[in-house]
DNA sequence: GCAAATTAATGATTTATTCAAG
DNA sequence: CTTGAATAAATCATTAATTTGC
């Protein structure tokens, strides 16, 4: 009954994550997941389907969008800092993989490394410089903490032992819906893929939460 | 045996279209297909699988890339023309959907309309002007012919009558490969989806071929 | 309070850019 | 050098927040 309201006469509506789904996705993201492969998407989808209707593409899009908007928010913030006052950073630049740079009036440049997906604030001319003390340093280091969430770099196979489906690179096949109204609800039963992503939070992770939270003030 | 050479010890190699596959894809493209939906991709994939290994994503990527590179080739050519001599065009501009413009030293501007995916050469200041005679006009009209291939706007359902799978908007589900080595060969049998895209060429279409061919010289 | 009207978030597509196989 | 593959950026479109006038 309540579903009918949402669907509005059979027309497809866009997916809207339930609080549980959102919480789980954000947990995955916070742990460092950025570009989930097909297997991971499938597992996540199956898991989250027990909380409500969801498709693989929803998970896929969620990570795409979340990463992109996280990044643009962060970049905006860093640029604002740079424009507010002079920051001298000490982070070396990976010349090979750096592509996008933005320079402000103080000759500070915001580098973006696409391979590691990290930002680096650097003065334009010198490659090494002193790091300024005080508030800016704190904020800056917080940012850096946030920018290196890492982990999850372990091959997906490690976590997928008890999954029926063997991971195989990033191979996808694109399929259409067979059953329009009742999508990949994943049989609506508790799945054995459920424990693949333990949500146990370590102290280390808690710290990251704190920094990222204080950053977003 | 010959497959083993291609696969090089089980490692996946990238898809390479067979001449038949390529011909068919180009035919579809020439007829105006640009963003095939899931159903269309599936049909095309099934059809082409009788000529060799192919996946839905291959078809998907092929159209993405072909459109993009076709466009950039065309744009490059048009810009070169504009820079070579002055062109006065008479095509009105859709102010709402126009986004990208490129202007040369002669104050001619190349507009790109993303919704209709068309290019328009226009002088910067005046909205209407005389169309110059001669070679440029010919080339220009050829381009325009090429840019309005149209058709295919009929709803996909029309062509999908005898297809087992009902089209449903643009809904996708993203699946992973279960069987890495033997992908969606689509059962390797002649399929009834085969006649969905008749390759019968009308005189009208032949004309388009001529213009686009002469354009790409 | 409450619903119409705006605005902000964010899900979904498309396009551009980049990487790398052949 | 061409082009298949993958990712990132830009854009479109719908939903949720919120503002506003009554």
PDB file of C-alpha atoms in Angstrom, chain B residues 13 59 84 89-90 128 140 169 174 193 209:
ATOM      1  CA  UNK B  13      41.814  -9.597 -24.049  1.00  0.00           C
ATOM      2  CA  UNK B  59      28.151  -2.646 -27.940  1.00  0.00           C
ATOM      3  CA  UNK B  84      40.408  28.676 -43.811  1.00  0.00           C
ATOM      4  CA  UNK B  89      25.556  30.304 -42.415  1.00  0.00           C
ATOM      5  CA  UNK B  90      21.827  30.651 -42.193  1.00  0.00           C
ATOM      6  CA  UNK B 128      20.648  35.711 -40.086  1.00  0.00           C
ATOM      7  CA  UNK B 140      28.371  22.635 -45.326  1.00  0.00           C
ATOM      8  CA  UNK B 169      12.189   2.690 -20.093  1.00  0.00           C
ATOM      9  CA  UNK B 174      24.210  -4.460 -13.692  1.00  0.00           C
ATOM     10  CA  UNK B 193      15.731 -11.157 -32.384  1.00  0.00           C
ATOM     11  CA  UNK B 209      26.145   7.292 -47.013  1.00  0.00           C
TER      12      UNK B 209
END
